[in-house]
JSON list of C-alpha atoms and ligand atoms in Angstrom, two decimals:
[
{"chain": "A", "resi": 1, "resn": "UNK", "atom": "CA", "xyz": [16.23, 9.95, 3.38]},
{"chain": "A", "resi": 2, "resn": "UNK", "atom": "CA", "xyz": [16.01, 7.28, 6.15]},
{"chain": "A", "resi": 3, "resn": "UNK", "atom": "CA", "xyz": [17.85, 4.39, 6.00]},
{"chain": "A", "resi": 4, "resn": "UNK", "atom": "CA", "xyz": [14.77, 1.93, 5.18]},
{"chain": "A", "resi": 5, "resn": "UNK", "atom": "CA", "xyz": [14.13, 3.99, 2.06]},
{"chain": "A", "resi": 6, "resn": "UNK", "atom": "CA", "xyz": [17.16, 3.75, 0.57]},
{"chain": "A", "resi": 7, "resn": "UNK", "atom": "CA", "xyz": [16.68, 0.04, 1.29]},
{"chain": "A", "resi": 8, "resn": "UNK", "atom": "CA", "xyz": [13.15, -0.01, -0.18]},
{"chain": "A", "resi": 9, "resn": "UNK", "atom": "CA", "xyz": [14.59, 1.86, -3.33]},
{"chain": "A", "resi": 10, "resn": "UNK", "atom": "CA", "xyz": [17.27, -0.59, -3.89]},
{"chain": "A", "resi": 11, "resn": "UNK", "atom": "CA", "xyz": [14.82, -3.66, -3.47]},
{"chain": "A", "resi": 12, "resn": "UNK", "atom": "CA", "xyz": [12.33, -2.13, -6.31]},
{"chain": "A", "resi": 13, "resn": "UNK", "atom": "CA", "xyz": [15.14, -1.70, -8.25]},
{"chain": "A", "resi": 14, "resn": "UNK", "atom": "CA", "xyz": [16.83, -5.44, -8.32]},
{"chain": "A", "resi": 15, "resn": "UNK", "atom": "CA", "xyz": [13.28, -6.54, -8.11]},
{"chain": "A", "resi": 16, "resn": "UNK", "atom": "CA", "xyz": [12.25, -4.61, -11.37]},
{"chain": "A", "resi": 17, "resn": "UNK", "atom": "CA", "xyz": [11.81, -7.18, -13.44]},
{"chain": "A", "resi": 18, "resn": "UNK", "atom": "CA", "xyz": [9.75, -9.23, -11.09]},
{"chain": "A", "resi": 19, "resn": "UNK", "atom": "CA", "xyz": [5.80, -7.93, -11.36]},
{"chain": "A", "resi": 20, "resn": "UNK", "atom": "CA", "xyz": [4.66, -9.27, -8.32]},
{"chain": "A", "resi": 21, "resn": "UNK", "atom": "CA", "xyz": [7.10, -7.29, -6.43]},
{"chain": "A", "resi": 22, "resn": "UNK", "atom": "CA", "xyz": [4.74, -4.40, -6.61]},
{"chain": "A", "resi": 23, "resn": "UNK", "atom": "CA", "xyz": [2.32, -6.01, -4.37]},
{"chain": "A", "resi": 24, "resn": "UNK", "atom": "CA", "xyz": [1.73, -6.09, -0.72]},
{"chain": "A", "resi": 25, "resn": "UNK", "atom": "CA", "xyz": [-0.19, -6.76, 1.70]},
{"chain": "A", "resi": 26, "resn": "UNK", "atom": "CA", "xyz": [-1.95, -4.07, 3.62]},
{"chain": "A", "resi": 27, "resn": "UNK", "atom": "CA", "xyz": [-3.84, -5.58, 6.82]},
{"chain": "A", "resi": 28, "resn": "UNK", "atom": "CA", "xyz": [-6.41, -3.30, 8.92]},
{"chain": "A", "resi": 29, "resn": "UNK", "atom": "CA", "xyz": [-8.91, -4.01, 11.46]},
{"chain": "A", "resi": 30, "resn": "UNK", "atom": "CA", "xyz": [-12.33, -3.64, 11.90]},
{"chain": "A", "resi": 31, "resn": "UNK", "atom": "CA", "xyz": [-14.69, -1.48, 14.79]},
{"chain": "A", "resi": 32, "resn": "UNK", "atom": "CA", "xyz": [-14.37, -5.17, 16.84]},
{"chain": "A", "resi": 33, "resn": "UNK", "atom": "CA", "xyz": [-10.46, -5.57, 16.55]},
{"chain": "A", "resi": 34, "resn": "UNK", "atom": "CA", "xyz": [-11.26, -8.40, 13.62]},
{"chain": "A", "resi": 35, "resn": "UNK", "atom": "CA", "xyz": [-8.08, -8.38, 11.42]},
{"chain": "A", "resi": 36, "resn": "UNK", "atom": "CA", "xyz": [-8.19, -8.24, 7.85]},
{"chain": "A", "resi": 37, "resn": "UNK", "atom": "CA", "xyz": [-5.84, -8.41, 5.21]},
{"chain": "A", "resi": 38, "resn": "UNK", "atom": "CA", "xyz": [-5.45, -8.09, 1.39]},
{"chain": "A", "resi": 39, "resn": "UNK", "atom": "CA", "xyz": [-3.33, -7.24, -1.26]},
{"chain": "A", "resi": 40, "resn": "UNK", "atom": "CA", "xyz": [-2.68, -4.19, -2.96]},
{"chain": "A", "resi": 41, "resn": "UNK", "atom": "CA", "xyz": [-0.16, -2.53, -5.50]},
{"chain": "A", "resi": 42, "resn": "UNK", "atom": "CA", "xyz": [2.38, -0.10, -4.86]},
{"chain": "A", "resi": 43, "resn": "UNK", "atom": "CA", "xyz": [2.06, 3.57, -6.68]},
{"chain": "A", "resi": 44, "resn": "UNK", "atom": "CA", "xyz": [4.99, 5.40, -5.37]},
{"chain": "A", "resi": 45, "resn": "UNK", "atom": "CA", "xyz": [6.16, 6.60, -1.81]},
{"chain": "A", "resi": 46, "resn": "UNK", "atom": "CA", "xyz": [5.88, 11.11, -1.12]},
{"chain": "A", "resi": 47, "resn": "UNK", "atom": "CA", "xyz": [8.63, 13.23, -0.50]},
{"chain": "A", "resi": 48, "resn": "UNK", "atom": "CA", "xyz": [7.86, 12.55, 3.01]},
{"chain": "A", "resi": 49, "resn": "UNK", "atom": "CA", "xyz": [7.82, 9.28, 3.04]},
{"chain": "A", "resi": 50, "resn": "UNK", "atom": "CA", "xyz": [4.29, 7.62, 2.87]},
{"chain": "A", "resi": 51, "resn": "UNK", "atom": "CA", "xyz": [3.19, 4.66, 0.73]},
{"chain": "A", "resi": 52, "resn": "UNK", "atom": "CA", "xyz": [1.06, 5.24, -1.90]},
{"chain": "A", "resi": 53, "resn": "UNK", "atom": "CA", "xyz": [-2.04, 3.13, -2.53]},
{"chain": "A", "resi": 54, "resn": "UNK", "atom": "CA", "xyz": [-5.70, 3.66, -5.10]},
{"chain": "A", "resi": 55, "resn": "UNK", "atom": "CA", "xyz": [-8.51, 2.11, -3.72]},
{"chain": "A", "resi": 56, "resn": "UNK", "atom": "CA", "xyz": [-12.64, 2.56, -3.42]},
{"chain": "A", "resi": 57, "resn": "UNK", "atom": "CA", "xyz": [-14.42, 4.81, -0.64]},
{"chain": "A", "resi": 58, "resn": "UNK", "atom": "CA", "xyz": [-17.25, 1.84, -1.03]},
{"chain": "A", "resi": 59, "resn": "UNK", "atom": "CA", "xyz": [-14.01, -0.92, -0.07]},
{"chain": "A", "resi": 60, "resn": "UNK", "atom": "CA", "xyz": [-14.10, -2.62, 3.59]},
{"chain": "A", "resi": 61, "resn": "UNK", "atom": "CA", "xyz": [-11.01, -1.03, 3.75]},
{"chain": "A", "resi": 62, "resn": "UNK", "atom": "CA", "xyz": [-11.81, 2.36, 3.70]},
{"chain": "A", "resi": 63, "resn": "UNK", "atom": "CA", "xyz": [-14.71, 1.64, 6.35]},
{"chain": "A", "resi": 64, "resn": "UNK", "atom": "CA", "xyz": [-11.83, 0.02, 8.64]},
{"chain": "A", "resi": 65, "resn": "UNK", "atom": "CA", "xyz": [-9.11, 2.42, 8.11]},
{"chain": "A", "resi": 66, "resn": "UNK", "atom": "CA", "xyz": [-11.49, 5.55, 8.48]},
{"chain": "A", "resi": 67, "resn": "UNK", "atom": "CA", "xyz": [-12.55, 4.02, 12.09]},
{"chain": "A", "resi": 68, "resn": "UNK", "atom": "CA", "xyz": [-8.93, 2.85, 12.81]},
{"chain": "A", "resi": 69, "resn": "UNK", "atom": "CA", "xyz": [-6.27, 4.75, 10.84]},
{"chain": "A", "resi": 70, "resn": "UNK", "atom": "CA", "xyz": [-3.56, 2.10, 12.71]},
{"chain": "A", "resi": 71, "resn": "UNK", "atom": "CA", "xyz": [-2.47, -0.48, 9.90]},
{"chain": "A", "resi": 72, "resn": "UNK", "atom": "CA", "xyz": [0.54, -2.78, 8.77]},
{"chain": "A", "resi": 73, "resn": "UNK", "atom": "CA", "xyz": [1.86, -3.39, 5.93]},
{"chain": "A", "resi": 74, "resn": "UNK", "atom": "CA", "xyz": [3.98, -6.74, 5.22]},
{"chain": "A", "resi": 75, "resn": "UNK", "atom": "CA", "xyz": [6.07, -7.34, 1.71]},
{"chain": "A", "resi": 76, "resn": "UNK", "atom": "CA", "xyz": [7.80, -9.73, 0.53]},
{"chain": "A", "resi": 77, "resn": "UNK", "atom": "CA", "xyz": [10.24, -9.48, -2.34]},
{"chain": "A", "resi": 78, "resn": "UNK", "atom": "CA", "xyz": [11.13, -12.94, -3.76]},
{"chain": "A", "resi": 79, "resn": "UNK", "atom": "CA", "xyz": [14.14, -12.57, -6.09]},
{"chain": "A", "resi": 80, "resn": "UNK", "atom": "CA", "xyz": [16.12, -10.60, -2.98]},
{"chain": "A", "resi": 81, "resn": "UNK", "atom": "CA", "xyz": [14.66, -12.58, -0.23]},
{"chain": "A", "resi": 82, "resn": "UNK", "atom": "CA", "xyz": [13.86, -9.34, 1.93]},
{"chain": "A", "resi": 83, "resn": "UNK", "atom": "CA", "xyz": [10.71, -8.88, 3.83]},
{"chain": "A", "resi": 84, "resn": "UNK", "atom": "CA", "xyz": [9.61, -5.52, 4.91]},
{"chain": "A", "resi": 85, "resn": "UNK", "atom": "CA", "xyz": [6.88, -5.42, 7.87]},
{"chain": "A", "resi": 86, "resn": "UNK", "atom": "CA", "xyz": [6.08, -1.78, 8.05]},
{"chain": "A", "resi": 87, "resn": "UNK", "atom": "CA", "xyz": [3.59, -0.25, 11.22]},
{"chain": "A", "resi": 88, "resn": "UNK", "atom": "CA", "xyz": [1.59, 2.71, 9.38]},
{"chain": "A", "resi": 89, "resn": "UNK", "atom": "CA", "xyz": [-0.60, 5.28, 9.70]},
{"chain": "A", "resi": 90, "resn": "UNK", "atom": "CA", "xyz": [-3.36, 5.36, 7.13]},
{"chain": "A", "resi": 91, "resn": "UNK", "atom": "CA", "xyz": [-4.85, 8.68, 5.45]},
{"chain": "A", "resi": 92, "resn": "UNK", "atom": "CA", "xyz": [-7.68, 8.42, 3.38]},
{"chain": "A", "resi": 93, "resn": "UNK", "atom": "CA", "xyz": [-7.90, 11.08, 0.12]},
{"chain": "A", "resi": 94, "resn": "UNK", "atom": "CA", "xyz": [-10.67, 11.59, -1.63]},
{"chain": "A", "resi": 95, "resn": "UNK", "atom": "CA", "xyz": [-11.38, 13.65, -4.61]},
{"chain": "A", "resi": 96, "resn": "UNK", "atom": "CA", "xyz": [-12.59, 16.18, -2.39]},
{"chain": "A", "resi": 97, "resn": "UNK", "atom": "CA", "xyz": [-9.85, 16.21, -0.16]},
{"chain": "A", "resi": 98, "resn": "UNK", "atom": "CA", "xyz": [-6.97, 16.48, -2.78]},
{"chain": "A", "resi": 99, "resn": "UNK", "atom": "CA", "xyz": [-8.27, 16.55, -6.03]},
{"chain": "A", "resi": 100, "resn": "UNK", "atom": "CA", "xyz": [-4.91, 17.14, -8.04]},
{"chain": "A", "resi": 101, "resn": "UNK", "atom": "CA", "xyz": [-3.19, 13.78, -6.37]},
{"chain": "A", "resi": 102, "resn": "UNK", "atom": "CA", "xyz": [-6.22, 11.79, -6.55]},
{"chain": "A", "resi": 103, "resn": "UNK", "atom": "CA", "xyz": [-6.95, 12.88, -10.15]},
{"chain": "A", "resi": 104, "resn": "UNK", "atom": "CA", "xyz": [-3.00, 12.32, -10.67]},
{"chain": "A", "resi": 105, "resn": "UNK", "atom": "CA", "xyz": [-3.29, 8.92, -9.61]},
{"chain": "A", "resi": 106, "resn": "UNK", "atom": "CA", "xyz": [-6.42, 8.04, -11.91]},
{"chain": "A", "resi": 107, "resn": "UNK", "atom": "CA", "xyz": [-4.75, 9.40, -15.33]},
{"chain": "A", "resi": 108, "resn": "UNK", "atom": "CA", "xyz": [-2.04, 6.95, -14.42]},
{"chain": "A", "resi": 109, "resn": "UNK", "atom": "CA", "xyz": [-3.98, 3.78, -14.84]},
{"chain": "A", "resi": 110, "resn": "UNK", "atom": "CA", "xyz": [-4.94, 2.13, -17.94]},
{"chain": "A", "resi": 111, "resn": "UNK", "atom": "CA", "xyz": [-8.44, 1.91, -19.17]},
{"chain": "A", "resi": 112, "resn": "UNK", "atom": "CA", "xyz": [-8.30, -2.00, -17.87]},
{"chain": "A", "resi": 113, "resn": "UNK", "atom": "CA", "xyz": [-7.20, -0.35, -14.06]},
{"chain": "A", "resi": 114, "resn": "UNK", "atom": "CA", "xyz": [-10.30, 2.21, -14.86]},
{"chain": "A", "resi": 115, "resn": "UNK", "atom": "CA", "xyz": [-12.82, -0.21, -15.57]},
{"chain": "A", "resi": 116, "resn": "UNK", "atom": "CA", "xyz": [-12.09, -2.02, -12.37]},
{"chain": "A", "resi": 117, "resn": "UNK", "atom": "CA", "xyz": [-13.75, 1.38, -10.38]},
{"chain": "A", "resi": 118, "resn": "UNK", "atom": "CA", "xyz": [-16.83, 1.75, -12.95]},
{"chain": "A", "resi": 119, "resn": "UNK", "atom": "CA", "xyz": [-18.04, -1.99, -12.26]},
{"chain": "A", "resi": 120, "resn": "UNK", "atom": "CA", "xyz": [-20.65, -1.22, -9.44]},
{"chain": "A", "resi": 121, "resn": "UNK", "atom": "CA", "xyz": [-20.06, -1.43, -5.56]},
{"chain": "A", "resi": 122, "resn": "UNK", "atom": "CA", "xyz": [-18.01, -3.79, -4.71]},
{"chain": "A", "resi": 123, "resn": "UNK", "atom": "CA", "xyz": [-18.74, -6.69, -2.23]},
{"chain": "A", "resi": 124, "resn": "UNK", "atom": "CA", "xyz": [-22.27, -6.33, -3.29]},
{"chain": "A", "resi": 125, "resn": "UNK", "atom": "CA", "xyz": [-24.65, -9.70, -4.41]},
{"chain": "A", "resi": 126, "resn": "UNK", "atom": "CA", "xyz": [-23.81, -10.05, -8.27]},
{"chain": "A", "resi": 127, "resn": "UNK", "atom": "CA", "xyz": [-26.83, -12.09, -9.43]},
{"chain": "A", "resi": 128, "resn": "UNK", "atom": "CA", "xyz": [-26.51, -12.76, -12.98]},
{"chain": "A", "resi": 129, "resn": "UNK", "atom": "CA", "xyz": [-24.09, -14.00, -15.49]},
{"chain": "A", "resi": 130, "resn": "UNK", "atom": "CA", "xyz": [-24.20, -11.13, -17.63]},
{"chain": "A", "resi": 131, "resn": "UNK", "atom": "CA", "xyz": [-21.52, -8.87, -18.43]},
{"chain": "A", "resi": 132, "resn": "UNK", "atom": "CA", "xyz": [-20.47, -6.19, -15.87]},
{"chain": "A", "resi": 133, "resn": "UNK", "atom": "CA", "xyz": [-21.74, -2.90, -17.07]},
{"chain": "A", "resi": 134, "resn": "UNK", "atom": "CA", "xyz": [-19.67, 0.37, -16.90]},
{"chain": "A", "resi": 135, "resn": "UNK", "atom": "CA", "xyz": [-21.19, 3.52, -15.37]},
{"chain": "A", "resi": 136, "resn": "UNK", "atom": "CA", "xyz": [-19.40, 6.56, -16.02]},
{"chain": "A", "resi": 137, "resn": "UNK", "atom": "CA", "xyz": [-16.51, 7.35, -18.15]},
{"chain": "A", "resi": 138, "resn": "UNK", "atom": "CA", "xyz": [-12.92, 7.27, -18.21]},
{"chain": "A", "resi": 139, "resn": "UNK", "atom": "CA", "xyz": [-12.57, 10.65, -18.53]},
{"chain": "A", "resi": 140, "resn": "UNK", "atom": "CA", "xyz": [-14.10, 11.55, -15.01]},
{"chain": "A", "resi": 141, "resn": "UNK", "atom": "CA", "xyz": [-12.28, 10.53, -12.00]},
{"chain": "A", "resi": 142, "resn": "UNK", "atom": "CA", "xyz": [-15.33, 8.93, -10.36]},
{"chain": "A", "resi": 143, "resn": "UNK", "atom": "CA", "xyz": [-16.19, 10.54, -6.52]},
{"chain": "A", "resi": 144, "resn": "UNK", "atom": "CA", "xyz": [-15.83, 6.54, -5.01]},
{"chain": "A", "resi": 145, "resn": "UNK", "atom": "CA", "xyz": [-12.07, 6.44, -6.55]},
{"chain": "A", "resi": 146, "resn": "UNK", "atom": "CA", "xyz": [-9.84, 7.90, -3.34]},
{"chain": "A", "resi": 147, "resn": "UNK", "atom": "CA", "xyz": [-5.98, 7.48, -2.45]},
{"chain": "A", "resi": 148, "resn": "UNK", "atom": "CA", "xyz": [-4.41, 5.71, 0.48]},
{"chain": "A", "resi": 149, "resn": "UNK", "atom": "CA", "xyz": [-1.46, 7.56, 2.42]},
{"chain": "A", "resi": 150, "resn": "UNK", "atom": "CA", "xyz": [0.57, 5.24, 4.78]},
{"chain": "A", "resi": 151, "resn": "UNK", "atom": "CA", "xyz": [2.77, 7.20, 7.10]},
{"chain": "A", "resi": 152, "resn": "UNK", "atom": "CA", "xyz": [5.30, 4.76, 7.72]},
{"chain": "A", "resi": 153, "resn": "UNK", "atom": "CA", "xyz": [6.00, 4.64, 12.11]},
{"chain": "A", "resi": 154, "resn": "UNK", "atom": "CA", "xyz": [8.38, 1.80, 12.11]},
{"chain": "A", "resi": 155, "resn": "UNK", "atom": "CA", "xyz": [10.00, -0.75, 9.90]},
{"chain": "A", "resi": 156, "resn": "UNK", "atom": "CA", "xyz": [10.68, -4.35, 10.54]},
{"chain": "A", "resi": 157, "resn": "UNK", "atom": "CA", "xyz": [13.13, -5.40, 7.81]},
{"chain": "A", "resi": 158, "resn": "UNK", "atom": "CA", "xyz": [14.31, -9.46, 7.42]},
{"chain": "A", "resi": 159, "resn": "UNK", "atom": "CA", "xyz": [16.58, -10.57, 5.12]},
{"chain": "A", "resi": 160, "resn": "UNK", "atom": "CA", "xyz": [17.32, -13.84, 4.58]},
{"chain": "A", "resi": 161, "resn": "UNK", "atom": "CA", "xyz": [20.16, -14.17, 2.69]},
{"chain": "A", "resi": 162, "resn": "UNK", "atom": "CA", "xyz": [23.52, -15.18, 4.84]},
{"chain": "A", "resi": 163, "resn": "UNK", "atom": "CA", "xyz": [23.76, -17.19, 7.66]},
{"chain": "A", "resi": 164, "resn": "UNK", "atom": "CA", "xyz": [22.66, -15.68, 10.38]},
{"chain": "A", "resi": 165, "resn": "UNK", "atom": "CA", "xyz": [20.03, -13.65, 8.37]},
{"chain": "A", "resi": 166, "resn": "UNK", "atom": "CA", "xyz": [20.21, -10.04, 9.15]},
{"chain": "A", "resi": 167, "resn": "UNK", "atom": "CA", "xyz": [17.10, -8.12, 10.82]},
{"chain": "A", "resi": 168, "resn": "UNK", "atom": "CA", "xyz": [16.63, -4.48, 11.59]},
{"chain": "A", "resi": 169, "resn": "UNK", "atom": "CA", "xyz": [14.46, -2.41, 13.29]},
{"chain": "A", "resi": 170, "resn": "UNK", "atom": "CA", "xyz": [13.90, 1.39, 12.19]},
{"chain": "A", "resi": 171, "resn": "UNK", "atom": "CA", "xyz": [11.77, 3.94, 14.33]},
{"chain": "A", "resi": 172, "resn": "UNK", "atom": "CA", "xyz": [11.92, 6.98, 15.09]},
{"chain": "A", "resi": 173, "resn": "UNK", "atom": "CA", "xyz": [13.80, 8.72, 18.35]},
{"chain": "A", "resi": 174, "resn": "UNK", "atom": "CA", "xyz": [12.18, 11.17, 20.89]},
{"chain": "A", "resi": 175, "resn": "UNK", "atom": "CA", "xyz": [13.33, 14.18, 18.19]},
{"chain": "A", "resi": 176, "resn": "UNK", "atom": "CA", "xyz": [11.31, 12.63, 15.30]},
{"chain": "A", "resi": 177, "resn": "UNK", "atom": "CA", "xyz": [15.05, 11.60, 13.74]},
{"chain": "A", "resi": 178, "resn": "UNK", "atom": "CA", "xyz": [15.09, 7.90, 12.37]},
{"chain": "A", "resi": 179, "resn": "UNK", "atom": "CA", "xyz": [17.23, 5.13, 14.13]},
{"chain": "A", "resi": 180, "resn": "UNK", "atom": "CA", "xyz": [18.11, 1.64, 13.25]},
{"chain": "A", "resi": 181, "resn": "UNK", "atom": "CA", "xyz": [18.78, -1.04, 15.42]},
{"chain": "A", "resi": 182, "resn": "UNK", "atom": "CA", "xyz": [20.46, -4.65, 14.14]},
{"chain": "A", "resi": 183, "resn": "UNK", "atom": "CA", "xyz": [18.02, -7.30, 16.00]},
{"chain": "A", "resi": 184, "resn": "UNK", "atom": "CA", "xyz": [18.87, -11.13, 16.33]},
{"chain": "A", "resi": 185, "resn": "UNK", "atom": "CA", "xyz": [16.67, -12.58, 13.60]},
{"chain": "B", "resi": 1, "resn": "FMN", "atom": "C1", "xyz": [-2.54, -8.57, -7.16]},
{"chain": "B", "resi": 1, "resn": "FMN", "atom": "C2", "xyz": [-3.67, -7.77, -6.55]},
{"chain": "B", "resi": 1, "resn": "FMN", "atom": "C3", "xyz": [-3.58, -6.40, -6.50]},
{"chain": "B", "resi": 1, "resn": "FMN", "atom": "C4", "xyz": [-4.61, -5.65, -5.93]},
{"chain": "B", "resi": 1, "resn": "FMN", "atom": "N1", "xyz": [-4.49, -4.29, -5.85]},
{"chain": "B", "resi": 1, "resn": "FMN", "atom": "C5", "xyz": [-5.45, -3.56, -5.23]},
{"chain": "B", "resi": 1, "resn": "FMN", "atom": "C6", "xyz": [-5.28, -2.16, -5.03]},
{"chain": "B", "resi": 1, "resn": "FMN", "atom": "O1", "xyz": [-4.25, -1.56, -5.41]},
{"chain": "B", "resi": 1, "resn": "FMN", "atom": "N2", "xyz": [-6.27, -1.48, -4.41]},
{"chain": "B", "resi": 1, "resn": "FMN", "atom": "C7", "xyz": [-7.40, -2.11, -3.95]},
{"chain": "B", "resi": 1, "resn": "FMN", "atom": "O2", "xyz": [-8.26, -1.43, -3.37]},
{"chain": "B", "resi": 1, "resn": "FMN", "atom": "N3", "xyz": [-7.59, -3.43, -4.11]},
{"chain": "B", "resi": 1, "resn": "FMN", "atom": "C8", "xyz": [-6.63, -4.18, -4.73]},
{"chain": "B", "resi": 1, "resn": "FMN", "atom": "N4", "xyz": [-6.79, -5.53, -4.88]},
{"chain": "B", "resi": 1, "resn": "FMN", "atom": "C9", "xyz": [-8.03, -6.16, -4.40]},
{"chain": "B", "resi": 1, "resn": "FMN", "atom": "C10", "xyz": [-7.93, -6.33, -2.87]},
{"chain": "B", "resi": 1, "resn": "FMN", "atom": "O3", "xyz": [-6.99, -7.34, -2.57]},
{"chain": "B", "resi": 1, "resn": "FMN", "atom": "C11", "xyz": [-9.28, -6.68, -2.26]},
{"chain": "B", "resi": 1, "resn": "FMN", "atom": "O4", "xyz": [-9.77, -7.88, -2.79]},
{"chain": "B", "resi": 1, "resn": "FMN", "atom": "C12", "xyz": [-10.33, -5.58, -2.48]},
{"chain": "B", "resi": 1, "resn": "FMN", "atom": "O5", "xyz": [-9.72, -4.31, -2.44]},
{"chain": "B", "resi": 1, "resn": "FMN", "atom": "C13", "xyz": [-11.44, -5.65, -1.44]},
{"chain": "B", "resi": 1, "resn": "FMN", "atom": "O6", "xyz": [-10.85, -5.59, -0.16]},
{"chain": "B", "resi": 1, "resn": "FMN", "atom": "P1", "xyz": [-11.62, -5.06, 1.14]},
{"chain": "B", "resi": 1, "resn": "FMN", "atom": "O7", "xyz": [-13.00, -5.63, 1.05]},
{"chain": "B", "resi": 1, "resn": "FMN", "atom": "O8", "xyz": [-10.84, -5.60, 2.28]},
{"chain": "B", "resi": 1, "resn": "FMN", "atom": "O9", "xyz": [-11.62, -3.56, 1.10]},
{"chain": "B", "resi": 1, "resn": "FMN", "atom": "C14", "xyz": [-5.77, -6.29, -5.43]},
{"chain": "B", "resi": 1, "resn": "FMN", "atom": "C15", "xyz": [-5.84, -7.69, -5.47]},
{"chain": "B", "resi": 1, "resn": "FMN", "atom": "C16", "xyz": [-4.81, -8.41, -6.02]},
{"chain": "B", "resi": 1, "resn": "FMN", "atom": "C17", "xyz": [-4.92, -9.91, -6.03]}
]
């Protein structure tokens, strides 16, 4: 397991307590090189290593990251005061793609987390007051529901507690085998 793993593991797990620390943000860019950025929750990192992440095939996102698969992911964990700025690789999985892990992920969210996908497209005009309506069911993972993989490249890791604050930089060597490299803050 690389080094920034184990790291990661032990910040989810003194940061367990702490909601927010499930969140991060997950910046991309668009077919003109316009950044964008917004935040999304953790589901889980794969055996080999890449962040997990639900989102919409309709999203901005999934436009941007289909185009330019290059995206960065910065998190910031409050109670431990560690900031992770990871360079990614983004693969998008639909239903059609991987059925069993996208279907996995969708039987893991509540019926609140399910509604969210069954509002409509999002980003679109929503001209009335009325109630959102739901179209489809719970039951059936809807085609627009896909998974984000983010292969993780290299890893910027800050922590501020101590004086000087300790910063490292993980990446990979010419053999694929991760290195780590104290940096001066
Ligand atoms: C706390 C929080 C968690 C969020 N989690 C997700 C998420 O896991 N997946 C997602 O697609 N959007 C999530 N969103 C919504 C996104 O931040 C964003 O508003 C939405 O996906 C549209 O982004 P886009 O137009 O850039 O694709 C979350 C927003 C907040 C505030």
């Amino acid at each position: 397991m690389p080094q920034w793993r184990q790291g990661l593991t032990k910040s989810l797990h003194q940061t367990r307590s702490v909601p927010e620390s499930r969140y991060f943000q997950l910046a991309s860019v668009d077919s003109n090189g316009v950044p964008y950025c917004r935040t999304v929750v953790f589901r889980g990192v794969t055996d080999d290593n890449q962040l997990v992440v639900i989102s919409d095939t309709r999203s901005e996102k999934f436009e941007q990251l289909s185009q330019t698969p290059e995206a960065h992911v910065c998190w910031y964990f409050s109670k431990t005061r560690e900031q992770y700025r990871f360079s990614c690789k983004a693969s998008l999985v639909t239903l059609e793609q991987d059925d069993e892990l996208v279907t996995s992920q969708w039987n893991k969210l509540s019926d609140a987390g399910k509604k969210q996908f069954l509002w409509g497209e999002p980003g679109t005009p929503r001209n009335d007051g009325s109630a959102l309506q739901i179209e489809g069911s719970f039951d059936k993972v809807p085609n627009h529901f896909c998974t984000i993989l983010l292969a993780i490249n290299s890893v910027d890791y800050l922590n501020l507690r101590g004086n000087p604050q300790h910063r490292e930089w993980h990446h990979k060597d010419e053999n694929g085998n991760w290195v780590s490299q104290s940096l001066i803050p």
